[in-house]
């Protein structure tokens, strides 16, 4: 009865009306990219409340790596809901949390024995890395990167190296955080420059013996999909070892098969001291984890870490199914194939528009295209990225923008996306692009 009524009401819903209600009910700070309200979704497709279909190149910002409503993932979620939804893992624990921690510990790159903790969001995972690093080293300082993004809580805003929109009006931020350049071939920032700047921080701001950790995204997400080279990550690893600092890899966006390996820093052959995971971990159920070397993870005293919802049974049961699907459907390999397919489309477009498409790059299925004026890397074209994502939405395609300069479109499809859907979506992308330039 209630469902029938809800369906009738929904039949009459219009995106424009919902957007009006949204604007009066939800604060503008929590903005939405397009006034499109979702009714249902399947794998890499979404249908809105007006019945219009969209191809989804965002996957909820790299969350549903196994696609919307993957049958096995959905079944695991529903089976858990049938049994119980919440007891609090710190009060009455359950096997799925232990099993998922075991899976994470085994999947984290490197041979040192690992332990995990569960929290609810990516920002919380980053915050907890800082807590653990400080408890282990008894040092306060954290080195982060220009263009990095680590979340919207106070500590993670402080670590984030992008002001607009994440930091405007929200200071003061925590002290003892210092930012250095992120090496970037396209923007002409070399590894040597980044490391020289770090030495300058040690001269001007904080002595290395007061630095607890360096935190880095192996591929900057919100910052624009720039990947740190293996050699840079290896140099950071050595530098941390030399100075007794920890190396934290933020794999929140790049993790769970997204870049062609389970975690991206595996490709550099390094082992993190601590690693953050969230997003792709549990098919859309809010769950996040810190995974790290066991002795470091055990530095905080019992009760020092946790939270009411951290490691929810629904999230853990779903996360176990996500692990299975990644393995069974070989999603690491698929991420690589997906990346290739997107890059083929984008490079063909770049050949026709070399003055506007400054760069096409990818790390597996983290794919980006960067817009400039006159083929000049120093003349970013953010208006095009903004207009293109709006136009794509009107034409049935979900696109996300990003970039320290706002001039990048990023593609983060489900790793289960069909190749034909990629081609169909890229045709929409190309048509919209050509209409705008
Ligand atoms: C690299 C990285 N770190 C941290 C976060 C914050 O995660 P959450 O939004 O779940 O708090 C994000 C989210 O986009 C991210 O991409």
JSON list of C-alpha atoms and ligand atoms in Angstrom, two decimals, residues 121-123 126 149-151 217 222 250 252-253 279, ligand 1:
[
{"chain": "A", "resi": 121, "resn": "UNK", "atom": "CA", "xyz": [34.14, 7.80, 5.59]},
{"chain": "A", "resi": 122, "resn": "UNK", "atom": "CA", "xyz": [37.33, 8.52, 3.72]},
{"chain": "A", "resi": 123, "resn": "UNK", "atom": "CA", "xyz": [38.00, 11.69, 5.70]},
{"chain": "A", "resi": 126, "resn": "UNK", "atom": "CA", "xyz": [42.67, 9.97, 6.87]},
{"chain": "A", "resi": 149, "resn": "UNK", "atom": "CA", "xyz": [42.54, 16.21, -1.48]},
{"chain": "A", "resi": 150, "resn": "UNK", "atom": "CA", "xyz": [41.91, 14.31, 1.73]},
{"chain": "A", "resi": 151, "resn": "UNK", "atom": "CA", "xyz": [38.41, 15.28, 2.90]},
{"chain": "A", "resi": 217, "resn": "UNK", "atom": "CA", "xyz": [47.69, 10.17, -3.13]},
{"chain": "A", "resi": 222, "resn": "UNK", "atom": "CA", "xyz": [40.19, 15.92, -7.03]},
{"chain": "A", "resi": 250, "resn": "UNK", "atom": "CA", "xyz": [45.76, 7.75, 0.45]},
{"chain": "A", "resi": 252, "resn": "UNK", "atom": "CA", "xyz": [40.59, 6.30, -1.22]},
{"chain": "A", "resi": 253, "resn": "UNK", "atom": "CA", "xyz": [39.91, 7.14, -4.88]},
{"chain": "A", "resi": 279, "resn": "UNK", "atom": "CA", "xyz": [34.82, 4.58, -1.68]},
{"chain": "B", "resi": 1, "resn": "LIG", "atom": "C1", "xyz": [41.97, 10.75, -2.12]},
{"chain": "B", "resi": 1, "resn": "LIG", "atom": "C2", "xyz": [40.79, 11.05, -1.24]},
{"chain": "B", "resi": 1, "resn": "LIG", "atom": "N1", "xyz": [40.97, 11.13, 0.09]},
{"chain": "B", "resi": 1, "resn": "LIG", "atom": "C3", "xyz": [39.93, 11.39, 0.92]},
{"chain": "B", "resi": 1, "resn": "LIG", "atom": "C4", "xyz": [38.65, 11.58, 0.44]},
{"chain": "B", "resi": 1, "resn": "LIG", "atom": "C5", "xyz": [37.53, 11.85, 1.39]},
{"chain": "B", "resi": 1, "resn": "LIG", "atom": "O1", "xyz": [36.63, 10.77, 1.41]},
{"chain": "B", "resi": 1, "resn": "LIG", "atom": "P1", "xyz": [35.14, 10.97, 1.95]},
{"chain": "B", "resi": 1, "resn": "LIG", "atom": "O2", "xyz": [34.44, 11.86, 0.98]},
{"chain": "B", "resi": 1, "resn": "LIG", "atom": "O3", "xyz": [34.56, 9.59, 2.01]},
{"chain": "B", "resi": 1, "resn": "LIG", "atom": "O4", "xyz": [35.25, 11.59, 3.30]},
{"chain": "B", "resi": 1, "resn": "LIG", "atom": "C6", "xyz": [38.43, 11.50, -0.95]},
{"chain": "B", "resi": 1, "resn": "LIG", "atom": "C7", "xyz": [37.10, 11.73, -1.50]},
{"chain": "B", "resi": 1, "resn": "LIG", "atom": "O5", "xyz": [36.91, 12.11, -2.65]},
{"chain": "B", "resi": 1, "resn": "LIG", "atom": "C8", "xyz": [39.52, 11.23, -1.80]},
{"chain": "B", "resi": 1, "resn": "LIG", "atom": "O6", "xyz": [39.37, 11.15, -3.13]}
]
